[in-house]
Amino acid sequence: MTRLNRRHVLLGGLAGVGTAVAGVSVARAASYPFTLGVASGEPTADGFVLWTRLAPSPLSADGLGGMSSAPVTVEWQVANDRYFTQLAASGSVSAVAAWAHSVHVEVGGLAPNREYWYRFRASGQISPVGRARTAPAVGTSPALTMLFASCSHYEAGYFTAYRRMAEENPDLILHLGDYLYEGGTGSGVRSHVPSAEISSLANYRVRHALYKTDVDLQAAHAAAPWVTVWDDHEVENNYANLVRNDASPAGDFTARRAAAYKAYYEHMPLRSAQIPVNQNLALYRRLRWGSLATFHMLDTRQYRNDQACGDGTKVCPAADDPARTLTGAAQEAWLLDGLGQHLGTWDILGQQVFFTQRLAAADGSKSMDAWDGYTANRGRIQQGWQARGNTSTVVLTGDVHQSWAADIMDDYTTQNQVIGTELVTTSISSGGDGTATGTGLSSLNPHVKFNGNRRGYVRTVTTPTQMAVDFRALNQVTVRGAAVSTARSYVIEAGNPGLQTA
């Protein structure tokens, strides 16, 4: 597999088209429309989604990125090589103001299990070049190098972890939520724009644009296709369905959520199936990676009941109410149906909040914002995959700003049977630098095997027989350029759930 370096990502494919060696000349910098970079996502065996957004002035307060209301024709190319000597597909699309001049191209007809390069052109300007790849064909199971991450807080630190992810040259990147944070400017190492908590469509667009201007994030998007789901901060901290966390800022929360969902779609490499309808966006979906793995991407925010007992960590009998749901009934049924299809060796659940039981104290207190606040919903899903004979189920989680690894138990009280594995990624930057070791392990939770408190991501290399897991950590995110190292490694054997020391 060819390895991309930064020069190839930013400059590759521009030779022979009259572009300055530096990529964008000083004379045209003010009008350059591709300031937010490029991205690919949602890979299938014959294609993927390409994304960009035209925004010569990305932080303009009106959220339009310095664009007029007129539509703009955007040309796109997909090539078999980074120098674009052999095109595999090409076309054009109209970028319109109603969608903030964002572009979502659903490319098909490509060969399975290979890498491609892509770029855009608009108004005489050429975008950076990105690398995408197609999924393997059904019936094949080549090894998959996948990274997953969550919780990138612009104020809390630099996005060096995204740069290190790009350097890993992965086949696929999953982002499990809190891609941005909605709050106002605080006392971090960088300042949010706008400075106040965001609640309007214009402000959500500007905040997304701020994050997208980060060069390390751009590098990660350009390095591999992404599959994304949201958590709470894409809208408001700890919201549940249409129940908001607090009353500030004042306003119609249904309208605020609709604005946030629209801005999310505009800035992610999602398919037309995810275009928002009214105040809703259908985000849960399934992706196949040949016959190796099926990714069941969940949405645990849009359909949930409000957190029990006023949220927080506490003893709350209501958390065990069979009627309480984190997924909603339709998504739960969809997940169980997908788990029963046995489309690949591995069933991988990409989702947001801590899945495994995690007691905070001997009195039984637990987090009401995690699956511990919706135990019957969790129990039905666990029992469902057991009843369907799934023995290679792995749950991927974000949200909690620390690294965790746990065995998923049939019964957490008796600890009698391991039925799956949970891998929790730490944050990209949320929480700042952290500490060398985590302090969350407890005899109350013997099934939880690892806790780390540095920032970073998780790398998995999956084959038909095993998943090798590395928790990747940076010592610092409050300064740029920190190196990454492996804090802990595990192996999960296909058909033998649970963590084994690598």
Short mmCIF file of C-alpha atoms in Angstrom, two decimals:
data_model
loop_
_atom_site.label_atom_id
_atom_site.label_comp_id
_atom_site.label_asym_id
_atom_site.label_seq_id
_atom_site.Cartn_x
_atom_site.Cartn_y
_atom_site.Cartn_z
CA MET A 1 0.00 0.00 0.00
CA THR A 2 1.35 3.43 -0.94
CA ARG A 3 2.00 5.74 1.96
CA LEU A 4 0.89 9.35 1.78
CA ASN A 5 2.97 12.12 3.22
CA ARG A 6 1.86 15.68 3.89
CA ARG A 7 3.21 16.97 0.56
CA HIS A 8 1.23 14.40 -1.39
CA VAL A 9 -1.96 15.18 0.55
CA LEU A 10 -1.69 18.92 0.00
CA LEU A 11 -0.01 19.15 -3.41
CA GLY A 12 -0.35 15.83 -5.20
CA GLY A 13 -2.11 15.92 -8.53
CA LEU A 14 -1.67 19.64 -9.10
CA ALA A 15 1.22 19.37 -11.57
CA GLY A 16 0.36 20.33 -15.13
CA VAL A 17 -2.70 22.41 -14.29
CA GLY A 18 -1.03 25.80 -13.87
CA THR A 19 -1.05 25.79 -10.06
CA ALA A 20 1.72 27.45 -8.10
CA VAL A 21 4.20 25.10 -6.43
CA ALA A 22 3.05 26.20 -3.00
CA GLY A 23 -0.50 25.07 -3.80
CA VAL A 24 -2.18 28.48 -3.52
CA SER A 25 -0.47 31.66 -4.61
CA VAL A 26 -0.50 34.71 -2.35
CA ALA A 27 -2.33 36.69 -5.02
CA ARG A 28 -5.34 34.36 -4.98
CA ALA A 29 -5.35 33.39 -1.31
CA ALA A 30 -8.23 35.72 -0.39
CA SER A 31 -10.55 34.03 -2.90
CA TYR A 32 -9.41 30.44 -2.47
CA PRO A 33 -12.62 28.44 -1.84
CA PHE A 34 -11.17 25.19 -0.43
CA THR A 35 -10.06 26.54 2.96
CA LEU A 36 -11.90 23.72 4.77
CA GLY A 37 -10.07 20.93 2.97
CA VAL A 38 -11.55 17.78 1.48
CA ALA A 39 -12.89 14.51 2.83
CA SER A 40 -14.19 11.11 1.81
CA GLY A 41 -16.45 8.72 3.65
CA GLU A 42 -19.04 5.93 3.65
CA PRO A 43 -16.95 3.45 1.61
CA THR A 44 -18.63 0.61 -0.28
CA ALA A 45 -17.12 -2.05 -2.53
CA ASP A 46 -17.61 0.19 -5.58
CA GLY A 47 -17.30 3.72 -4.27
CA PHE A 48 -17.47 6.33 -1.53
CA VAL A 49 -18.68 9.84 -0.78
CA LEU A 50 -16.52 12.87 -1.60
CA TRP A 51 -16.96 16.09 0.38
CA THR A 52 -15.83 19.68 0.34
CA ARG A 53 -17.35 23.06 1.10
CA LEU A 54 -16.62 26.32 -0.70
CA ALA A 55 -15.68 28.97 1.88
CA PRO A 56 -13.11 31.62 0.90
CA SER A 57 -13.88 33.45 4.18
CA PRO A 58 -14.73 30.47 6.39
CA LEU A 59 -15.38 32.38 9.63
CA SER A 60 -17.68 35.06 8.23
CA ALA A 61 -20.36 35.69 10.84
CA ASP A 62 -23.29 34.99 8.50
CA GLY A 63 -22.17 31.37 8.16
CA LEU A 64 -21.97 31.56 4.37
CA GLY A 65 -18.18 31.38 4.22
CA GLY A 66 -17.76 34.47 2.06
CA MET A 67 -19.88 33.03 -0.75
CA SER A 68 -22.72 34.82 -2.54
CA SER A 69 -26.18 33.31 -2.94
CA ALA A 70 -25.38 32.14 -6.48
CA PRO A 71 -24.83 28.42 -7.19
CA VAL A 72 -21.32 27.37 -8.21
CA THR A 73 -20.36 24.48 -10.46
CA VAL A 74 -17.80 22.22 -8.78
CA GLU A 75 -15.90 19.69 -10.86
CA TRP A 76 -14.53 16.55 -9.25
CA GLN A 77 -12.07 13.86 -10.30
CA VAL A 78 -11.15 10.44 -8.93
CA ALA A 79 -7.87 8.93 -10.15
CA ASN A 80 -6.03 5.65 -9.92
CA ASP A 81 -2.82 7.49 -8.97
CA ARG A 82 -1.97 10.55 -6.92
CA TYR A 83 -0.73 12.43 -10.00
CA PHE A 84 -4.06 12.03 -11.84
CA THR A 85 -2.51 10.49 -14.97
CA GLN A 86 -5.38 7.95 -15.16
CA LEU A 87 -8.88 9.05 -14.19
CA ALA A 88 -11.30 6.49 -12.78
CA ALA A 89 -14.33 8.81 -12.54
CA SER A 90 -15.19 12.47 -12.92
CA GLY A 91 -18.15 14.81 -13.05
CA SER A 92 -19.59 18.05 -11.77
CA VAL A 93 -22.12 19.14 -9.18
CA SER A 94 -23.76 22.41 -8.22
CA ALA A 95 -22.91 23.84 -4.79
CA VAL A 96 -25.79 25.97 -3.51
CA ALA A 97 -26.21 28.51 -0.74
CA ALA A 98 -29.07 26.59 0.90
CA TRP A 99 -26.51 23.96 1.94
CA ALA A 100 -23.68 26.40 2.64
CA HIS A 101 -22.09 25.53 -0.73
CA SER A 102 -21.19 22.09 0.58
CA VAL A 103 -20.62 19.25 -1.88
CA HIS A 104 -21.50 15.58 -1.38
CA VAL A 105 -20.61 13.38 -4.37
CA GLU A 106 -21.62 9.71 -4.25
CA VAL A 107 -19.07 7.98 -6.47
CA GLY A 108 -19.79 4.48 -7.81
CA GLY A 109 -18.48 2.05 -10.39
CA LEU A 110 -15.00 1.71 -8.91
CA ALA A 111 -12.96 -1.42 -8.21
CA PRO A 112 -13.18 -2.98 -4.74
CA ASN A 113 -10.45 -2.91 -2.11
CA ARG A 114 -8.14 -0.33 -3.62
CA GLU A 115 -7.06 3.23 -2.95
CA TYR A 116 -7.94 6.21 -5.10
CA TRP A 117 -7.12 9.90 -5.10
CA TYR A 118 -9.57 12.73 -5.59
CA ARG A 119 -9.75 16.53 -5.98
CA PHE A 120 -12.17 19.32 -6.82
CA ARG A 121 -12.07 22.44 -8.99
CA ALA A 122 -14.28 25.53 -8.68
CA SER A 123 -13.97 29.10 -9.94
CA GLY A 124 -10.61 28.29 -11.50
CA GLN A 125 -9.13 26.99 -8.25
CA ILE A 126 -8.07 23.45 -7.41
CA SER A 127 -8.52 21.79 -4.03
CA PRO A 128 -6.01 19.81 -2.03
CA VAL A 129 -5.85 16.13 -2.96
CA GLY A 130 -7.31 13.44 -0.74
CA ARG A 131 -6.87 9.68 -0.59
CA ALA A 132 -9.91 7.43 -0.41
CA ARG A 133 -10.40 3.70 -0.71
CA THR A 134 -13.17 1.29 -1.51
CA ALA A 135 -14.25 -1.55 0.75
CA PRO A 136 -13.44 -5.15 -0.19
CA ALA A 137 -15.92 -7.21 -2.17
CA VAL A 138 -18.29 -9.52 -0.35
CA GLY A 139 -16.67 -12.92 -0.09
CA THR A 140 -13.21 -11.49 0.62
CA SER A 141 -11.68 -10.62 3.99
CA PRO A 142 -8.39 -8.73 3.66
CA ALA A 143 -6.93 -7.24 6.83
CA LEU A 144 -8.39 -3.89 7.91
CA THR A 145 -6.40 -1.17 9.67
CA MET A 146 -8.97 1.06 11.33
CA LEU A 147 -8.61 4.01 13.73
CA PHE A 148 -11.35 5.44 15.88
CA ALA A 149 -11.55 8.66 17.85
CA SER A 150 -13.90 11.09 19.58
CA CYS A 151 -14.15 14.35 21.51
CA SER A 152 -12.09 17.02 19.78
CA HIS A 153 -12.39 20.24 21.80
CA TYR A 154 -10.74 23.12 19.93
CA GLU A 155 -10.14 25.16 23.09
CA ALA A 156 -8.76 22.31 25.20
CA GLY A 157 -5.76 21.52 23.02
CA TYR A 158 -4.26 21.09 19.58
CA PHE A 159 -5.38 18.36 17.22
CA THR A 160 -2.00 16.65 17.04
CA ALA A 161 -3.72 13.28 17.45
CA TYR A 162 -5.44 13.81 14.10
CA ARG A 163 -2.03 14.42 12.51
CA ARG A 164 -0.72 11.17 14.02
CA MET A 165 -3.80 9.36 12.74
CA ALA A 166 -3.08 10.58 9.21
CA GLU A 167 0.48 9.28 9.54
CA GLU A 168 -0.81 5.79 10.42
CA ASN A 169 -2.04 5.46 6.80
CA PRO A 170 -5.27 3.71 7.86
CA ASP A 171 -7.84 2.06 5.63
CA LEU A 172 -10.72 3.59 7.58
CA ILE A 173 -11.35 6.15 10.34
CA LEU A 174 -14.40 6.16 12.62
CA HIS A 175 -15.39 9.26 14.58
CA LEU A 176 -17.74 8.46 17.46
CA GLY A 177 -19.01 11.89 18.38
CA ASP A 178 -18.24 15.29 19.86
CA TYR A 179 -16.58 16.30 16.61
CA LEU A 180 -16.97 19.85 17.91
CA TYR A 181 -18.10 21.60 21.09
CA GLU A 182 -20.94 24.08 21.27
CA GLY A 183 -19.86 26.14 24.28
CA GLY A 184 -18.60 29.69 24.44
CA THR A 185 -14.98 30.73 24.79
CA GLY A 186 -13.37 29.69 28.06
CA SER A 187 -9.78 29.62 29.29
CA GLY A 188 -8.29 27.05 26.93
CA VAL A 189 -5.20 27.21 24.75
CA ARG A 190 -7.29 28.35 21.75
CA SER A 191 -10.48 30.40 21.51
CA HIS A 192 -13.81 29.40 20.05
CA VAL A 193 -15.47 31.38 17.28
CA PRO A 194 -18.17 32.58 17.78
CA SER A 195 -17.21 33.46 21.33
CA ALA A 196 -20.66 32.69 22.80
CA GLU A 197 -22.43 29.32 22.97
CA ILE A 198 -23.83 28.56 19.54
CA SER A 199 -27.52 27.99 18.84
CA SER A 200 -28.30 29.32 15.33
CA LEU A 201 -27.61 27.75 11.93
CA ALA A 202 -25.13 30.50 11.06
CA ASN A 203 -23.21 29.96 14.30
CA TYR A 204 -23.11 26.17 13.95
CA ARG A 205 -21.74 26.64 10.43
CA VAL A 206 -19.04 29.00 11.67
CA ARG A 207 -18.05 26.65 14.50
CA HIS A 208 -17.79 23.71 12.10
CA ALA A 209 -15.72 25.87 9.78
CA LEU A 210 -13.39 26.85 12.63
CA TYR A 211 -12.69 23.21 13.37
CA LYS A 212 -12.30 22.36 9.68
CA THR A 213 -9.62 25.06 9.26
CA ASP A 214 -7.34 23.08 11.57
CA VAL A 215 -4.57 21.65 9.39
CA ASP A 216 -4.18 18.48 11.46
CA LEU A 217 -7.87 17.68 11.16
CA GLN A 218 -7.69 18.38 7.43
CA ALA A 219 -4.77 15.95 7.13
CA ALA A 220 -6.75 13.16 8.84
CA HIS A 221 -9.75 13.72 6.57
CA ALA A 222 -7.53 13.68 3.48
CA ALA A 223 -5.74 10.48 4.51
CA ALA A 224 -8.62 7.98 4.54
CA PRO A 225 -12.41 7.64 4.33
CA TRP A 226 -14.33 8.51 7.49
CA VAL A 227 -17.52 7.09 8.99
CA THR A 228 -19.04 9.46 11.54
CA VAL A 229 -21.73 9.54 14.19
CA TRP A 230 -22.51 12.32 16.61
CA ASP A 231 -22.90 12.58 20.37
CA ASP A 232 -24.25 15.50 22.38
CA HIS A 233 -21.87 18.42 21.84
CA GLU A 234 -22.71 18.66 18.15
CA VAL A 235 -25.95 20.17 19.55
CA GLU A 236 -25.86 20.76 23.32
CA ASN A 237 -24.21 19.01 26.24
CA ASN A 238 -26.22 16.04 27.55
CA TYR A 239 -29.36 16.72 25.54
CA ALA A 240 -31.77 13.80 25.10
CA ASN A 241 -33.98 13.68 22.02
CA LEU A 242 -35.84 17.03 22.24
CA VAL A 243 -35.17 17.51 25.95
CA ARG A 244 -32.42 20.05 26.49
CA ASN A 245 -29.83 20.09 29.24
CA ASP A 246 -30.56 23.60 30.51
CA ALA A 247 -32.35 26.80 29.53
CA SER A 248 -29.31 28.74 28.33
CA PRO A 249 -29.19 30.17 25.77
CA ALA A 250 -32.92 30.81 25.60
CA GLY A 251 -34.84 29.77 22.52
CA ASP A 252 -36.71 27.01 20.70
CA PHE A 253 -34.66 23.84 21.20
CA THR A 254 -36.39 22.00 18.37
CA ALA A 255 -35.23 24.72 15.98
CA ARG A 256 -31.76 24.68 17.53
CA ARG A 257 -31.41 20.92 17.11
CA ALA A 258 -32.60 21.16 13.51
CA ALA A 259 -29.98 23.84 12.81
CA ALA A 260 -27.25 21.74 14.40
CA TYR A 261 -28.25 18.63 12.44
CA LYS A 262 -28.29 20.57 9.17
CA ALA A 263 -24.83 22.02 9.83
CA TYR A 264 -23.55 18.55 10.76
CA TYR A 265 -24.73 17.13 7.44
CA GLU A 266 -23.22 20.07 5.56
CA HIS A 267 -19.78 19.39 7.03
CA MET A 268 -19.55 15.58 6.95
CA PRO A 269 -18.99 13.13 4.05
CA LEU A 270 -22.48 11.64 4.35
CA ARG A 271 -24.83 10.20 1.73
CA SER A 272 -28.11 11.72 0.54
CA ALA A 273 -29.89 9.19 2.78
CA GLN A 274 -28.71 11.34 5.69
CA ILE A 275 -30.10 14.65 4.42
CA PRO A 276 -32.06 16.16 7.34
CA VAL A 277 -35.86 16.10 7.15
CA ASN A 278 -37.50 18.75 9.31
CA GLN A 279 -35.74 18.51 12.72
CA ASN A 280 -34.52 14.92 12.23
CA LEU A 281 -31.56 13.21 10.57
CA ALA A 282 -31.41 9.44 10.05
CA LEU A 283 -27.84 8.73 11.14
CA TYR A 284 -27.84 5.10 12.24
CA ARG A 285 -26.75 2.87 9.37
CA ARG A 286 -24.78 -0.23 8.41
CA LEU A 287 -21.58 -0.54 6.38
CA ARG A 288 -19.93 -3.75 5.19
CA TRP A 289 -16.19 -4.31 4.93
CA GLY A 290 -16.28 -7.31 2.62
CA SER A 291 -17.03 -10.46 4.59
CA LEU A 292 -14.64 -9.44 7.34
CA ALA A 293 -16.72 -6.97 9.34
CA THR A 294 -20.08 -5.25 9.56
CA PHE A 295 -20.17 -1.79 11.12
CA HIS A 296 -23.45 -0.99 12.89
CA MET A 297 -23.25 2.76 13.47
CA LEU A 298 -25.63 3.85 16.24
CA ASP A 299 -27.26 7.11 17.29
CA THR A 300 -27.75 7.20 21.07
CA ARG A 301 -28.87 10.87 21.29
CA GLN A 302 -31.74 11.50 18.91
CA TYR A 303 -34.16 8.85 20.18
CA ARG A 304 -33.33 8.41 23.85
CA ASN A 305 -35.49 8.98 26.89
CA ASP A 306 -34.29 11.77 29.15
CA GLN A 307 -31.62 10.73 31.62
CA ALA A 308 -33.14 9.18 34.73
CA CYS A 309 -33.20 10.84 38.15
CA GLY A 310 -32.01 14.18 36.84
CA ASP A 311 -28.83 12.84 35.19
CA GLY A 312 -25.46 12.52 36.96
CA THR A 313 -23.86 9.55 38.73
CA LYS A 314 -26.17 8.12 41.38
CA VAL A 315 -28.28 5.22 42.59
CA CYS A 316 -31.46 5.34 40.53
CA PRO A 317 -33.96 2.42 40.39
CA ALA A 318 -35.69 4.13 37.45
CA ALA A 319 -32.62 3.38 35.32
CA ASP A 320 -33.78 -0.26 35.23
CA ASP A 321 -37.27 0.53 33.93
CA PRO A 322 -37.86 -1.79 30.91
CA ALA A 323 -39.60 1.08 29.09
CA ARG A 324 -36.52 3.28 29.11
CA THR A 325 -34.57 3.40 25.87
CA LEU A 326 -31.30 4.85 24.63
CA THR A 327 -31.74 3.76 21.02
CA GLY A 328 -35.48 4.01 20.51
CA ALA A 329 -37.53 0.94 19.58
CA ALA A 330 -36.99 1.21 15.81
CA GLN A 331 -33.20 1.45 16.06
CA GLU A 332 -33.07 -1.42 18.57
CA ALA A 333 -35.05 -3.65 16.20
CA TRP A 334 -32.86 -2.58 13.27
CA LEU A 335 -29.70 -3.43 15.22
CA LEU A 336 -30.94 -6.85 16.31
CA ASP A 337 -32.00 -7.63 12.75
CA GLY A 338 -28.55 -6.67 11.45
CA LEU A 339 -26.79 -8.73 14.10
CA GLY A 340 -28.85 -11.72 13.00
CA GLN A 341 -27.77 -11.40 9.36
CA HIS A 342 -24.18 -12.56 10.07
CA LEU A 343 -22.80 -10.52 7.18
CA GLY A 344 -19.19 -10.74 8.34
CA THR A 345 -16.91 -12.45 10.83
CA TRP A 346 -16.99 -9.40 13.12
CA ASP A 347 -19.95 -7.31 14.22
CA ILE A 348 -18.69 -3.89 15.28
CA LEU A 349 -20.99 -1.41 17.02
CA GLY A 350 -19.80 2.19 16.61
CA GLN A 351 -21.55 4.27 19.25
CA GLN A 352 -21.15 7.05 21.78
CA VAL A 353 -21.46 6.28 25.50
CA PHE A 354 -20.03 3.70 27.92
CA PHE A 355 -21.74 0.37 27.22
CA THR A 356 -20.38 -1.95 29.90
CA GLN A 357 -21.67 -1.70 33.46
CA ARG A 358 -19.37 0.57 35.46
CA LEU A 359 -20.17 1.04 39.15
CA ALA A 360 -18.85 4.26 40.66
CA ALA A 361 -19.20 3.19 44.29
CA ALA A 362 -20.18 0.23 46.43
CA ASP A 363 -23.68 1.67 46.82
CA GLY A 364 -24.31 0.86 43.16
CA SER A 365 -24.22 4.40 41.79
CA LYS A 366 -23.76 4.63 38.02
CA SER A 367 -23.78 7.20 35.24
CA MET A 368 -27.27 8.03 34.06
CA ASP A 369 -25.96 9.37 30.73
CA ALA A 370 -24.43 6.00 29.74
CA TRP A 371 -26.03 2.60 29.04
CA ASP A 372 -26.09 2.11 32.84
CA GLY A 373 -29.00 4.55 32.80
CA TYR A 374 -30.87 2.33 30.31
CA THR A 375 -30.09 -1.18 31.54
CA ALA A 376 -33.08 -2.97 30.00
CA ASN A 377 -32.25 -1.61 26.54
CA ARG A 378 -28.66 -2.83 26.97
CA GLY A 379 -29.84 -6.20 28.24
CA ARG A 380 -32.11 -6.78 25.25
CA ILE A 381 -29.27 -6.02 22.85
CA GLN A 382 -26.79 -8.27 24.69
CA GLN A 383 -29.30 -11.10 24.90
CA GLY A 384 -30.14 -10.51 21.26
CA TRP A 385 -26.65 -11.04 19.96
CA GLN A 386 -26.24 -14.14 22.14
CA ALA A 387 -29.50 -15.60 20.85
CA ARG A 388 -28.34 -14.97 17.29
CA GLY A 389 -25.04 -16.76 17.84
CA ASN A 390 -22.78 -13.71 17.57
CA THR A 391 -19.42 -14.54 19.15
CA SER A 392 -17.27 -11.78 17.63
CA THR A 393 -19.07 -8.64 18.77
CA VAL A 394 -17.00 -5.56 19.61
CA VAL A 395 -18.48 -2.29 20.90
CA LEU A 396 -16.54 0.90 20.10
CA THR A 397 -17.18 3.89 22.36
CA GLY A 398 -16.19 7.54 22.81
CA ASP A 399 -17.51 10.28 25.12
CA VAL A 400 -15.60 9.81 28.40
CA HIS A 401 -12.20 11.41 27.53
CA GLN A 402 -10.22 8.42 28.75
CA SER A 403 -9.17 5.06 27.34
CA TRP A 404 -10.91 1.96 28.64
CA ALA A 405 -11.01 -1.72 27.73
CA ALA A 406 -13.56 -4.13 29.13
CA ASP A 407 -15.09 -7.56 28.75
CA ILE A 408 -18.85 -7.43 28.22
CA MET A 409 -20.53 -9.86 30.58
CA ASP A 410 -23.69 -11.90 30.29
CA ASP A 411 -24.35 -11.05 33.95
CA TYR A 412 -22.32 -8.30 35.60
CA THR A 413 -23.24 -9.49 39.11
CA THR A 414 -22.09 -13.09 38.74
CA GLN A 415 -19.40 -12.34 36.11
CA ASN A 416 -20.15 -15.79 34.73
CA GLN A 417 -19.66 -15.39 30.95
CA VAL A 418 -17.84 -13.03 28.59
CA ILE A 419 -20.03 -12.32 25.54
CA GLY A 420 -18.27 -9.40 23.86
CA THR A 421 -15.64 -6.70 24.15
CA GLU A 422 -15.80 -2.93 24.61
CA LEU A 423 -13.02 -0.59 23.47
CA VAL A 424 -13.31 3.04 24.58
CA THR A 425 -11.20 5.68 22.92
CA THR A 426 -9.88 8.65 24.84
CA SER A 427 -10.40 12.15 23.46
CA ILE A 428 -8.49 13.93 20.71
CA SER A 429 -8.06 16.95 22.99
CA SER A 430 -10.94 17.23 25.49
CA GLY A 431 -9.62 17.28 29.03
CA GLY A 432 -6.22 18.68 28.14
CA ASP A 433 -3.00 16.76 28.61
CA GLY A 434 -4.27 14.27 31.17
CA THR A 435 -2.03 12.15 33.37
CA ALA A 436 0.28 9.21 32.80
CA THR A 437 -2.07 6.64 34.34
CA GLY A 438 -5.78 6.30 34.80
CA THR A 439 -7.32 5.85 38.24
CA GLY A 440 -10.67 4.37 37.23
CA LEU A 441 -10.02 0.65 37.72
CA SER A 442 -11.87 -0.83 40.68
CA SER A 443 -12.65 -4.19 42.21
CA LEU A 444 -16.29 -3.18 41.73
CA ASN A 445 -15.81 -3.72 38.00
CA PRO A 446 -13.54 -6.76 37.53
CA HIS A 447 -14.53 -7.01 33.87
CA VAL A 448 -12.92 -3.60 33.18
CA LYS A 449 -9.27 -4.32 32.39
CA PHE A 450 -7.64 -1.03 31.37
CA ASN A 451 -7.97 2.69 31.99
CA GLY A 452 -5.65 5.38 30.60
CA ASN A 453 -5.84 9.15 30.91
CA ARG A 454 -3.82 10.53 28.00
CA ARG A 455 -5.30 11.93 24.79
CA GLY A 456 -5.16 9.97 21.52
CA TYR A 457 -7.11 7.30 19.65
CA VAL A 458 -7.38 3.53 19.17
CA ARG A 459 -5.86 1.52 16.33
CA THR A 460 -7.20 -1.91 15.40
CA VAL A 461 -5.87 -4.33 12.81
CA THR A 462 -8.55 -6.91 12.07
CA THR A 463 -8.26 -10.24 10.26
CA PRO A 464 -10.65 -13.22 10.06
CA THR A 465 -8.96 -14.74 13.12
CA GLN A 466 -8.22 -11.80 15.44
CA MET A 467 -8.39 -8.09 16.16
CA ALA A 468 -5.13 -6.54 17.40
CA VAL A 469 -5.82 -3.45 19.51
CA ASP A 470 -3.43 -0.60 20.36
CA PHE A 471 -4.40 2.29 22.61
CA ARG A 472 -2.41 5.18 21.12
CA ALA A 473 -1.52 8.08 23.46
CA LEU A 474 0.13 11.51 23.34
CA ASN A 475 1.87 13.04 26.35
CA GLN A 476 0.65 16.55 25.53
CA VAL A 477 -2.00 18.31 23.48
CA THR A 478 -1.59 21.78 25.00
CA VAL A 479 1.51 22.18 22.83
CA ARG A 480 1.80 21.16 19.20
CA GLY A 481 3.77 18.26 17.78
CA ALA A 482 3.77 15.60 20.51
CA ALA A 483 4.77 12.08 19.50
CA VAL A 484 2.38 9.16 19.85
CA SER A 485 3.10 5.84 21.55
CA THR A 486 1.18 2.72 22.45
CA ALA A 487 -0.10 2.76 26.02
CA ARG A 488 -1.56 -0.76 26.02
CA SER A 489 -2.16 -3.56 23.52
CA TYR A 490 -4.67 -6.41 23.45
CA VAL A 491 -5.81 -9.18 21.14
CA ILE A 492 -9.41 -10.27 20.64
CA GLU A 493 -9.82 -13.68 19.01
CA ALA A 494 -12.67 -14.26 16.57
CA GLY A 495 -15.22 -16.54 18.21
CA ASN A 496 -13.60 -16.09 21.63
CA PRO A 497 -14.90 -12.79 23.09
CA GLY A 498 -12.86 -10.87 25.61
CA LEU A 499 -9.50 -9.22 25.97
CA GLN A 500 -6.22 -11.08 25.86
CA THR A 501 -2.85 -9.44 26.52
CA ALA A 502 -0.93 -8.97 23.30
#
